[in-house]
Amino acid sequence: MDPFMQAALEEARLGLAEGGIPIGSVIVHKGRIIGRGHNRRIQQGSAIKHGEMDAFENAGRQPASVYREAVLYTTLSPCSMCSGAILLYGIPKVIIGENRTFMGEEELLRSRGVELEVLQDASCVGLMRDFISARPELWNEDIGE
Amino acid sequence: MDPFMQAALEEARLGLAEGGIPIGSVIVHKGRIIGRGHNRRIQQGSAIKHGEMDAFENAGRQPASVYREAVLYTTLSPCSMCSGAILLYGIPKVIIGENRTFMGEEELLRSRGVELEVLQDASCVGLMRDFISARPELWNEDIGE
């Protein structure tokens, strides 16, 4: 597996081990991870710390020039909030672990010129499928349902 | 002024007094403020704590049924990240202080059925106009430019 998607998957597994929703993300600039994170809804009682948002937060304040050369990796198709953050900062490319268990705002992102690559990685799918079947109420809460 | 927009404006002024970007927001459910917040980029070195995001965070984990009856007030037209959060949680109505100094994703929100009201409030406009002219580099950073 791509080492950056591997890092995002490690974040997702770390979240699961903490009792959280297993979604992870890393932001890569010039071949280096500048921010990594995972969903913290359960751990921090957070409504905004999706995996991608946590990665943005942990990357800290970056100049626009960095975001515009960055690639965001996420184990799951990004929801509207995370897609909005991707658009806000002008991230040009997003690598998505899978979109089988949840389809985010891929159409919107593509329509705004963001390049997407969907891996349909079996580990990413398995992690979410198991979590959703074990804790459907937590998953629904996380996607506003 | 509407007391809820007044509360959002107080949040914006609180942010300014802290040395931050003066944008505030409150989330109202059944006539009661359940979350309030302001932009924390400078104060917390945060890339994700826009005023609306901070209000979502401070409202904590809410059931979908609450979001679907909530009204979000924000002193400034919501950017793509904050608009994405509004869509994620299915907030049906957003009251916007002004969109003269920054036009956010109002078209996208309307196209998804969100009701918007733009007040063009002179206090909201003045607060942002003064800030942008005093600290253009901070403002540009906040909108990914």
PDB file of C-alpha atoms in Angstrom:
ATOM      1  CA  MET A   1       0.000   0.000   0.000  1.00  0.00           C
ATOM      2  CA  ASP A   2       0.981   3.610  -0.618  1.00  0.00           C
ATOM      3  CA  PRO A   3       2.893   4.641   2.544  1.00  0.00           C
ATOM      4  CA  PHE A   4       0.726   7.743   3.006  1.00  0.00           C
ATOM      5  CA  MET A   5      -2.529   5.784   2.816  1.00  0.00           C
ATOM      6  CA  GLN A   6      -0.866   3.364   5.211  1.00  0.00           C
ATOM      7  CA  ALA A   7      -0.287   6.285   7.594  1.00  0.00           C
ATOM      8  CA  ALA A   8      -3.929   7.376   7.252  1.00  0.00           C
ATOM      9  CA  LEU A   9      -5.016   3.800   7.972  1.00  0.00           C
ATOM     10  CA  GLU A  10      -2.775   3.706  11.055  1.00  0.00           C
ATOM     11  CA  GLU A  11      -4.532   6.862  12.256  1.00  0.00           C
ATOM     12  CA  ALA A  12      -7.908   5.184  11.680  1.00  0.00           C
ATOM     13  CA  ARG A  13      -6.802   2.134  13.684  1.00  0.00           C
ATOM     14  CA  LEU A  14      -5.470   4.367  16.450  1.00  0.00           C
ATOM     15  CA  GLY A  15      -8.905   5.983  16.623  1.00  0.00           C
ATOM     16  CA  LEU A  16     -10.577   2.572  16.837  1.00  0.00           C
ATOM     17  CA  ALA A  17      -8.217   1.527  19.639  1.00  0.00           C
ATOM     18  CA  GLU A  18      -9.272   4.673  21.530  1.00  0.00           C
ATOM     19  CA  GLY A  19     -12.921   3.633  21.194  1.00  0.00           C
ATOM     20  CA  GLY A  20     -13.514   6.075  18.347  1.00  0.00           C
ATOM     21  CA  ILE A  21     -14.784   6.069  14.788  1.00  0.00           C
ATOM     22  CA  PRO A  22     -12.038   4.550  12.594  1.00  0.00           C
ATOM     23  CA  ILE A  23     -11.329   7.209   9.989  1.00  0.00           C
ATOM     24  CA  GLY A  24      -7.860   8.637   9.503  1.00  0.00           C
ATOM     25  CA  SER A  25      -6.193  11.212   7.320  1.00  0.00           C
ATOM     26  CA  VAL A  26      -2.812  12.700   6.511  1.00  0.00           C
ATOM     27  CA  ILE A  27      -1.845  15.821   4.590  1.00  0.00           C
ATOM     28  CA  VAL A  28       1.321  15.493   2.532  1.00  0.00           C
ATOM     29  CA  HIS A  29       3.453  18.307   1.183  1.00  0.00           C
ATOM     30  CA  LYS A  30       6.453  17.597  -1.030  1.00  0.00           C
ATOM     31  CA  GLY A  31       6.575  13.981   0.076  1.00  0.00           C
ATOM     32  CA  ARG A  32       6.390  14.758   3.794  1.00  0.00           C
ATOM     33  CA  ILE A  33       3.425  14.401   6.172  1.00  0.00           C
ATOM     34  CA  ILE A  34       2.687  17.880   7.575  1.00  0.00           C
ATOM     35  CA  GLY A  35      -0.498  16.933   9.454  1.00  0.00           C
ATOM     36  CA  ARG A  36      -2.106  13.686  10.533  1.00  0.00           C
ATOM     37  CA  GLY A  37      -5.278  12.968  12.420  1.00  0.00           C
ATOM     38  CA  HIS A  38      -8.286  10.799  13.061  1.00  0.00           C
ATOM     39  CA  ASN A  39     -11.920  11.186  13.974  1.00  0.00           C
ATOM     40  CA  ARG A  40     -12.246  12.374  17.598  1.00  0.00           C
ATOM     41  CA  ARG A  41     -16.030  12.529  18.007  1.00  0.00           C
ATOM     42  CA  ILE A  42     -16.103  10.009  20.835  1.00  0.00           C
ATOM     43  CA  GLN A  43     -12.711  10.754  22.371  1.00  0.00           C
ATOM     44  CA  GLN A  44     -13.179  14.543  22.569  1.00  0.00           C
ATOM     45  CA  GLY A  45     -16.960  14.859  22.292  1.00  0.00           C
ATOM     46  CA  SER A  46     -16.242  16.760  19.094  1.00  0.00           C
ATOM     47  CA  ALA A  47     -18.733  17.605  16.365  1.00  0.00           C
ATOM     48  CA  ILE A  48     -16.063  18.951  14.013  1.00  0.00           C
ATOM     49  CA  LYS A  49     -13.042  16.672  14.437  1.00  0.00           C
ATOM     50  CA  HIS A  50     -13.523  14.327  11.535  1.00  0.00           C
ATOM     51  CA  GLY A  51     -10.304  12.641  10.459  1.00  0.00           C
ATOM     52  CA  GLU A  52      -9.577  15.164   7.720  1.00  0.00           C
ATOM     53  CA  MET A  53     -10.402  18.133   9.976  1.00  0.00           C
ATOM     54  CA  ASP A  54      -8.103  16.765  12.656  1.00  0.00           C
ATOM     55  CA  ALA A  55      -5.317  16.473  10.076  1.00  0.00           C
ATOM     56  CA  PHE A  56      -5.889  20.103   9.005  1.00  0.00           C
ATOM     57  CA  GLU A  57      -5.861  21.190  12.651  1.00  0.00           C
ATOM     58  CA  ASN A  58      -2.684  19.265  13.427  1.00  0.00           C
ATOM     59  CA  ALA A  59      -0.963  20.679  10.334  1.00  0.00           C
ATOM     60  CA  GLY A  60      -1.449  24.088  11.966  1.00  0.00           C
ATOM     61  CA  ARG A  61      -1.528  27.412  10.193  1.00  0.00           C
ATOM     62  CA  GLN A  62       0.015  26.923   6.785  1.00  0.00           C
ATOM     63  CA  PRO A  63       0.468  29.422   3.974  1.00  0.00           C
ATOM     64  CA  ALA A  64      -1.826  29.079   0.965  1.00  0.00           C
ATOM     65  CA  SER A  65       1.200  28.095  -1.133  1.00  0.00           C
ATOM     66  CA  VAL A  66       1.646  24.920   0.939  1.00  0.00           C
ATOM     67  CA  TYR A  67      -2.003  23.839   0.730  1.00  0.00           C
ATOM     68  CA  ARG A  68      -1.950  24.381  -3.026  1.00  0.00           C
ATOM     69  CA  GLU A  69       0.830  21.817  -3.408  1.00  0.00           C
ATOM     70  CA  ALA A  70      -0.536  19.362  -0.855  1.00  0.00           C
ATOM     71  CA  VAL A  71      -2.221  15.996  -1.211  1.00  0.00           C
ATOM     72  CA  LEU A  72      -4.799  14.900   1.346  1.00  0.00           C
ATOM     73  CA  TYR A  73      -5.164  11.189   2.076  1.00  0.00           C
ATOM     74  CA  THR A  74      -8.271   9.946   3.828  1.00  0.00           C
ATOM     75  CA  THR A  75      -9.431   6.414   4.535  1.00  0.00           C
ATOM     76  CA  LEU A  76     -13.052   7.336   3.692  1.00  0.00           C
ATOM     77  CA  SER A  77     -14.779   9.509   1.094  1.00  0.00           C
ATOM     78  CA  PRO A  78     -14.903  13.044   2.591  1.00  0.00           C
ATOM     79  CA  CYS A  79     -18.244  14.371   3.894  1.00  0.00           C
ATOM     80  CA  SER A  80     -19.477  17.857   3.027  1.00  0.00           C
ATOM     81  CA  MET A  81     -17.667  19.495   5.980  1.00  0.00           C
ATOM     82  CA  CYS A  82     -14.291  17.958   5.141  1.00  0.00           C
ATOM     83  CA  SER A  83     -14.839  18.571   1.423  1.00  0.00           C
ATOM     84  CA  GLY A  84     -15.565  22.196   2.275  1.00  0.00           C
ATOM     85  CA  ALA A  85     -12.262  22.438   4.139  1.00  0.00           C
ATOM     86  CA  ILE A  86     -10.490  20.898   1.135  1.00  0.00           C
ATOM     87  CA  LEU A  87     -12.072  23.577  -1.081  1.00  0.00           C
ATOM     88  CA  LEU A  88     -11.367  26.407   1.377  1.00  0.00           C
ATOM     89  CA  TYR A  89      -7.668  25.657   1.374  1.00  0.00           C
ATOM     90  CA  GLY A  90      -7.454  24.761  -2.294  1.00  0.00           C
ATOM     91  CA  ILE A  91      -6.075  21.244  -1.825  1.00  0.00           C
ATOM     92  CA  PRO A  92      -5.634  20.100  -5.435  1.00  0.00           C
ATOM     93  CA  LYS A  93      -5.590  16.330  -4.934  1.00  0.00           C
ATOM     94  CA  VAL A  94      -7.325  13.894  -2.584  1.00  0.00           C
ATOM     95  CA  ILE A  95      -6.601  10.175  -2.319  1.00  0.00           C
ATOM     96  CA  ILE A  96      -9.579   8.294  -0.883  1.00  0.00           C
ATOM     97  CA  GLY A  97      -9.281   4.865   0.732  1.00  0.00           C
ATOM     98  CA  GLU A  98     -12.817   3.848  -0.173  1.00  0.00           C
ATOM     99  CA  ASN A  99     -16.307   5.157  -0.922  1.00  0.00           C
ATOM    100  CA  ARG A 100     -18.255   1.905  -0.599  1.00  0.00           C
ATOM    101  CA  THR A 101     -19.426   2.375   2.982  1.00  0.00           C
ATOM    102  CA  PHE A 102     -20.031   6.128   2.565  1.00  0.00           C
ATOM    103  CA  MET A 103     -20.112   8.362  -0.504  1.00  0.00           C
ATOM    104  CA  GLY A 104     -19.096  11.908   0.345  1.00  0.00           C
ATOM    105  CA  GLU A 105     -19.032  15.047  -1.785  1.00  0.00           C
ATOM    106  CA  GLU A 106     -16.879  13.639  -4.543  1.00  0.00           C
ATOM    107  CA  GLU A 107     -19.018  15.153  -7.278  1.00  0.00           C
ATOM    108  CA  LEU A 108     -18.767  18.640  -5.757  1.00  0.00           C
ATOM    109  CA  LEU A 109     -14.999  18.306  -5.346  1.00  0.00           C
ATOM    110  CA  ARG A 110     -14.553  17.143  -8.947  1.00  0.00           C
ATOM    111  CA  SER A 111     -16.779  19.965 -10.220  1.00  0.00           C
ATOM    112  CA  ARG A 112     -14.414  22.439  -8.506  1.00  0.00           C
ATOM    113  CA  GLY A 113     -11.356  20.932 -10.124  1.00  0.00           C
ATOM    114  CA  VAL A 114     -10.059  18.742  -7.292  1.00  0.00           C
ATOM    115  CA  GLU A 115      -8.372  15.581  -8.551  1.00  0.00           C
ATOM    116  CA  LEU A 116      -9.641  12.479  -6.770  1.00  0.00           C
ATOM    117  CA  GLU A 117      -8.326   8.967  -6.685  1.00  0.00           C
ATOM    118  CA  VAL A 118     -10.405   6.238  -5.019  1.00  0.00           C
ATOM    119  CA  LEU A 119      -8.459   3.139  -4.030  1.00  0.00           C
ATOM    120  CA  GLN A 120     -11.322   0.896  -2.785  1.00  0.00           C
ATOM    121  CA  ASP A 121      -8.830  -0.516  -0.351  1.00  0.00           C
ATOM    122  CA  ALA A 122     -10.084  -3.670   1.374  1.00  0.00           C
ATOM    123  CA  SER A 123      -8.599  -2.721   4.769  1.00  0.00           C
ATOM    124  CA  CYS A 124     -10.321   0.674   4.723  1.00  0.00           C
ATOM    125  CA  VAL A 125     -13.644  -0.913   3.685  1.00  0.00           C
ATOM    126  CA  GLY A 126     -13.378  -3.644   6.324  1.00  0.00           C
ATOM    127  CA  LEU A 127     -12.619  -1.203   9.133  1.00  0.00           C
ATOM    128  CA  MET A 128     -15.709   0.926   8.399  1.00  0.00           C
ATOM    129  CA  ARG A 129     -17.996  -1.999   7.598  1.00  0.00           C
ATOM    130  CA  ASP A 130     -17.219  -3.623  10.953  1.00  0.00           C
ATOM    131  CA  PHE A 131     -17.600  -0.352  12.835  1.00  0.00           C
ATOM    132  CA  ILE A 132     -20.901   0.603  11.197  1.00  0.00           C
ATOM    133  CA  SER A 133     -22.372  -2.812  11.890  1.00  0.00           C
ATOM    134  CA  ALA A 134     -21.172  -2.736  15.525  1.00  0.00           C
ATOM    135  CA  ARG A 135     -22.078   0.920  16.340  1.00  0.00           C
ATOM    136  CA  PRO A 136     -24.592   2.180  13.753  1.00  0.00           C
ATOM    137  CA  GLU A 137     -25.857   4.927  16.102  1.00  0.00           C
ATOM    138  CA  LEU A 138     -22.386   6.470  16.441  1.00  0.00           C
ATOM    139  CA  TRP A 139     -21.831   6.341  12.723  1.00  0.00           C
ATOM    140  CA  ASN A 140     -25.185   7.942  11.973  1.00  0.00           C
ATOM    141  CA  GLU A 141     -24.446  10.707  14.457  1.00  0.00           C
ATOM    142  CA  ASP A 142     -21.125  11.368  12.748  1.00  0.00           C
ATOM    143  CA  ILE A 143     -22.783  11.930   9.369  1.00  0.00           C
ATOM    144  CA  GLY A 144     -25.661  13.944  10.806  1.00  0.00           C
ATOM    145  CA  GLU A 145     -28.282  11.219  10.461  1.00  0.00           C
TER     146      GLU A 145
ATOM    147  CA  MET B   1     -31.033  44.030  16.238  1.00  0.00           C
ATOM    148  CA  ASP B   2     -32.180  40.420  16.500  1.00  0.00           C
ATOM    149  CA  PRO B   3     -30.873  39.239  19.915  1.00  0.00           C
ATOM    150  CA  PHE B   4     -29.258  36.154  18.356  1.00  0.00           C
ATOM    151  CA  MET B   5     -27.364  38.196  15.757  1.00  0.00           C
ATOM    152  CA  GLN B   6     -26.452  40.484  18.639  1.00  0.00           C
ATOM    153  CA  ALA B   7     -24.986  37.457  20.447  1.00  0.00           C
ATOM    154  CA  ALA B   8     -23.029  36.451  17.315  1.00  0.00           C
ATOM    155  CA  LEU B   9     -21.737  40.017  17.048  1.00  0.00           C
ATOM    156  CA  GLU B  10     -20.685  39.943  20.716  1.00  0.00           C
ATOM    157  CA  GLU B  11     -18.710  36.771  19.935  1.00  0.00           C
ATOM    158  CA  ALA B  12     -17.047  38.548  16.999  1.00  0.00           C
ATOM    159  CA  ARG B  13     -16.093  41.476  19.228  1.00  0.00           C
ATOM    160  CA  LEU B  14     -14.774  39.115  21.883  1.00  0.00           C
ATOM    161  CA  GLY B  15     -12.562  37.551  19.210  1.00  0.00           C
ATOM    162  CA  LEU B  16     -11.299  40.974  18.174  1.00  0.00           C
ATOM    163  CA  ALA B  17     -10.523  41.870  21.809  1.00  0.00           C
ATOM    164  CA  GLU B  18      -8.446  38.669  22.013  1.00  0.00           C
ATOM    165  CA  GLY B  19      -6.439  39.800  18.975  1.00  0.00           C
ATOM    166  CA  GLY B  20      -8.358  37.479  16.651  1.00  0.00           C
ATOM    167  CA  ILE B  21     -10.379  37.659  13.448  1.00  0.00           C
ATOM    168  CA  PRO B  22     -13.770  39.217  14.328  1.00  0.00           C
ATOM    169  CA  ILE B  23     -16.319  36.643  13.172  1.00  0.00           C
ATOM    170  CA  GLY B  24     -18.864  35.174  15.556  1.00  0.00           C
ATOM    171  CA  SER B  25     -21.665  32.665  15.407  1.00  0.00           C
ATOM    172  CA  VAL B  26     -24.409  31.139  17.521  1.00  0.00           C
ATOM    173  CA  ILE B  27     -26.582  28.073  16.974  1.00  0.00           C
ATOM    174  CA  VAL B  28     -30.145  28.422  18.217  1.00  0.00           C
ATOM    175  CA  HIS B  29     -32.595  25.616  18.959  1.00  0.00           C
ATOM    176  CA  LYS B  30     -36.160  26.356  20.000  1.00  0.00           C
ATOM    177  CA  GLY B  31     -35.298  29.905  20.927  1.00  0.00           C
ATOM    178  CA  ARG B  32     -32.264  28.998  23.016  1.00  0.00           C
ATOM    179  CA  ILE B  33     -28.556  29.318  22.163  1.00  0.00           C
ATOM    180  CA  ILE B  34     -27.061  25.801  22.286  1.00  0.00           C
ATOM    181  CA  GLY B  35     -23.611  26.742  20.989  1.00  0.00           C
ATOM    182  CA  ARG B  36     -21.703  29.962  20.498  1.00  0.00           C
ATOM    183  CA  GLY B  37     -18.248  30.674  19.206  1.00  0.00           C
ATOM    184  CA  HIS B  38     -15.844  32.874  17.316  1.00  0.00           C
ATOM    185  CA  ASN B  39     -12.899  32.515  14.992  1.00  0.00           C
ATOM    186  CA  ARG B  40      -9.861  31.187  16.898  1.00  0.00           C
ATOM    187  CA  ARG B  41      -7.200  31.095  14.178  1.00  0.00           C
ATOM    188  CA  ILE B  42      -4.883  33.493  15.964  1.00  0.00           C
ATOM    189  CA  GLN B  43      -5.792  32.612  19.553  1.00  0.00           C
ATOM    190  CA  GLN B  44      -5.415  28.825  19.164  1.00  0.00           C
ATOM    191  CA  GLY B  45      -3.316  28.600  15.997  1.00  0.00           C
ATOM    192  CA  SER B  46      -6.312  26.831  14.516  1.00  0.00           C
ATOM    193  CA  ALA B  47      -6.931  26.146  10.843  1.00  0.00           C
ATOM    194  CA  ILE B  48     -10.460  24.852  11.438  1.00  0.00           C
ATOM    195  CA  LYS B  49     -11.944  27.045  14.172  1.00  0.00           C
ATOM    196  CA  HIS B  50     -13.882  29.518  12.103  1.00  0.00           C
ATOM    197  CA  GLY B  51     -16.691  31.184  14.063  1.00  0.00           C
ATOM    198  CA  GLU B  52     -19.352  28.754  12.839  1.00  0.00           C
ATOM    199  CA  MET B  53     -17.118  25.717  13.438  1.00  0.00           C
ATOM    200  CA  ASP B  54     -16.391  26.934  16.966  1.00  0.00           C
ATOM    201  CA  ALA B  55     -20.137  27.272  17.592  1.00  0.00           C
ATOM    202  CA  PHE B  56     -20.695  23.702  16.327  1.00  0.00           C
ATOM    203  CA  GLU B  57     -17.877  22.471  18.538  1.00  0.00           C
ATOM    204  CA  ASN B  58     -19.174  24.282  21.594  1.00  0.00           C
ATOM    205  CA  ALA B  59     -22.704  22.963  20.985  1.00  0.00           C
ATOM    206  CA  GLY B  60     -21.192  19.519  21.476  1.00  0.00           C
ATOM    207  CA  ARG B  61     -22.595  16.256  20.173  1.00  0.00           C
ATOM    208  CA  GLN B  62     -26.224  16.860  19.305  1.00  0.00           C
ATOM    209  CA  PRO B  63     -28.762  14.447  17.855  1.00  0.00           C
ATOM    210  CA  ALA B  64     -29.715  14.966  14.218  1.00  0.00           C
ATOM    211  CA  SER B  65     -33.211  15.973  15.335  1.00  0.00           C
ATOM    212  CA  VAL B  66     -31.789  19.061  17.091  1.00  0.00           C
ATOM    213  CA  TYR B  67     -29.685  20.228  14.140  1.00  0.00           C
ATOM    214  CA  ARG B  68     -32.702  19.835  11.852  1.00  0.00           C
ATOM    215  CA  GLU B  69     -34.654  22.361  13.919  1.00  0.00           C
ATOM    216  CA  ALA B  70     -31.745  24.728  14.509  1.00  0.00           C
ATOM    217  CA  VAL B  71     -30.925  28.143  13.105  1.00  0.00           C
ATOM    218  CA  LEU B  72     -27.309  29.203  12.692  1.00  0.00           C
ATOM    219  CA  TYR B  73     -26.429  32.882  12.998  1.00  0.00           C
ATOM    220  CA  THR B  74     -23.116  34.109  11.679  1.00  0.00           C
ATOM    221  CA  THR B  75     -21.769  37.622  11.343  1.00  0.00           C
ATOM    222  CA  LEU B  76     -20.224  36.817   7.929  1.00  0.00           C
ATOM    223  CA  SER B  77     -21.245  34.783   4.879  1.00  0.00           C
ATOM    224  CA  PRO B  78     -20.057  31.203   5.570  1.00  0.00           C
ATOM    225  CA  CYS B  79     -17.023  29.896   3.688  1.00  0.00           C
ATOM    226  CA  SER B  80     -16.997  26.466   2.038  1.00  0.00           C
ATOM    227  CA  MET B  81     -15.821  24.678   5.213  1.00  0.00           C
ATOM    228  CA  CYS B  82     -18.524  26.181   7.410  1.00  0.00           C
ATOM    229  CA  SER B  83     -21.126  25.726   4.676  1.00  0.00           C
ATOM    230  CA  GLY B  84     -20.085  22.081   4.469  1.00  0.00           C
ATOM    231  CA  ALA B  85     -20.659  21.706   8.215  1.00  0.00           C
ATOM    232  CA  ILE B  86     -24.090  23.326   7.824  1.00  0.00           C
ATOM    233  CA  LEU B  87     -24.912  20.775   5.101  1.00  0.00           C
ATOM    234  CA  LEU B  88     -23.471  17.836   7.061  1.00  0.00           C
ATOM    235  CA  TYR B  89     -25.733  18.513  10.005  1.00  0.00           C
ATOM    236  CA  GLY B  90     -28.737  19.530   7.952  1.00  0.00           C
ATOM    237  CA  ILE B  91     -29.151  23.004   9.465  1.00  0.00           C
ATOM    238  CA  PRO B  92     -32.244  24.291   7.645  1.00  0.00           C
ATOM    239  CA  LYS B  93     -31.779  28.035   8.155  1.00  0.00           C
ATOM    240  CA  VAL B  94     -28.828  30.407   8.312  1.00  0.00           C
ATOM    241  CA  ILE B  95     -28.984  34.106   9.206  1.00  0.00           C
ATOM    242  CA  ILE B  96     -25.987  35.983   7.815  1.00  0.00           C
ATOM    243  CA  GLY B  97     -24.810  39.324   9.195  1.00  0.00           C
ATOM    244  CA  GLU B  98     -23.332  40.430   5.886  1.00  0.00           C
ATOM    245  CA  ASN B  99     -21.812  39.227   2.625  1.00  0.00           C
ATOM    246  CA  ARG B 100     -20.285  42.509   1.421  1.00  0.00           C
ATOM    247  CA  THR B 101     -16.751  41.922   2.684  1.00  0.00           C
ATOM    248  CA  PHE B 102     -16.767  38.191   1.798  1.00  0.00           C
ATOM    249  CA  MET B 103     -19.201  36.105  -0.245  1.00  0.00           C
ATOM    250  CA  GLY B 104     -19.236  32.502   0.925  1.00  0.00           C
ATOM    251  CA  GLU B 105     -21.001  29.454  -0.472  1.00  0.00           C
ATOM    252  CA  GLU B 106     -24.484  30.938  -0.408  1.00  0.00           C
ATOM    253  CA  GLU B 107     -25.356  29.552  -3.825  1.00  0.00           C
ATOM    254  CA  LEU B 108     -24.380  26.025  -2.844  1.00  0.00           C
ATOM    255  CA  LEU B 109     -26.372  26.262   0.393  1.00  0.00           C
ATOM    256  CA  ARG B 110     -29.456  27.544  -1.409  1.00  0.00           C
ATOM    257  CA  SER B 111     -29.142  24.834  -4.067  1.00  0.00           C
ATOM    258  CA  ARG B 112     -29.286  22.256  -1.250  1.00  0.00           C
ATOM    259  CA  GLY B 113     -32.433  23.767   0.223  1.00  0.00           C
ATOM    260  CA  VAL B 114     -30.943  25.815   3.068  1.00  0.00           C
ATOM    261  CA  GLU B 115     -32.921  28.989   3.762  1.00  0.00           C
ATOM    262  CA  LEU B 116     -30.677  32.046   3.969  1.00  0.00           C
ATOM    263  CA  GLU B 117     -31.332  35.531   5.215  1.00  0.00           C
ATOM    264  CA  VAL B 118     -28.695  38.220   4.711  1.00  0.00           C
ATOM    265  CA  LEU B 119     -29.038  41.238   6.988  1.00  0.00           C
ATOM    266  CA  GLN B 120     -26.267  43.478   5.580  1.00  0.00           C
ATOM    267  CA  ASP B 121     -25.831  44.748   9.111  1.00  0.00           C
ATOM    268  CA  ALA B 122     -23.638  47.837   9.307  1.00  0.00           C
ATOM    269  CA  SER B 123     -21.891  46.730  12.526  1.00  0.00           C
ATOM    270  CA  CYS B 124     -20.944  43.366  10.988  1.00  0.00           C
ATOM    271  CA  VAL B 125     -19.692  45.058   7.805  1.00  0.00           C
ATOM    272  CA  GLY B 126     -17.706  47.669   9.739  1.00  0.00           C
ATOM    273  CA  LEU B 127     -16.018  45.105  11.966  1.00  0.00           C
ATOM    274  CA  MET B 128     -14.747  43.070   8.994  1.00  0.00           C
ATOM    275  CA  ARG B 129     -13.894  46.075   6.828  1.00  0.00           C
ATOM    276  CA  ASP B 130     -11.706  47.542   9.572  1.00  0.00           C
ATOM    277  CA  PHE B 131     -10.041  44.196  10.291  1.00  0.00           C
ATOM    278  CA  ILE B 132      -9.334  43.383   6.643  1.00  0.00           C
ATOM    279  CA  SER B 133      -7.804  46.791   6.054  1.00  0.00           C
ATOM    280  CA  ALA B 134      -5.686  46.545   9.240  1.00  0.00           C
ATOM    281  CA  ARG B 135      -4.568  42.888   8.867  1.00  0.00           C
ATOM    282  CA  PRO B 136      -5.065  41.774   5.261  1.00  0.00           C
ATOM    283  CA  GLU B 137      -2.491  38.962   5.581  1.00  0.00           C
ATOM    284  CA  LEU B 138      -4.389  37.325   8.468  1.00  0.00           C
ATOM    285  CA  TRP B 139      -7.670  37.601   6.624  1.00  0.00           C
ATOM    286  CA  ASN B 140      -6.214  36.103   3.449  1.00  0.00           C
ATOM    287  CA  GLU B 141      -4.774  33.224   5.444  1.00  0.00           C
ATOM    288  CA  ASP B 142      -8.182  32.570   6.980  1.00  0.00           C
ATOM    289  CA  ILE B 143      -9.842  32.177   3.592  1.00  0.00           C
ATOM    290  CA  GLY B 144      -6.978  30.154   2.120  1.00  0.00           C
ATOM    291  CA  GLU B 145      -5.586  32.934  -0.048  1.00  0.00           C
TER     292      GLU B 145
END
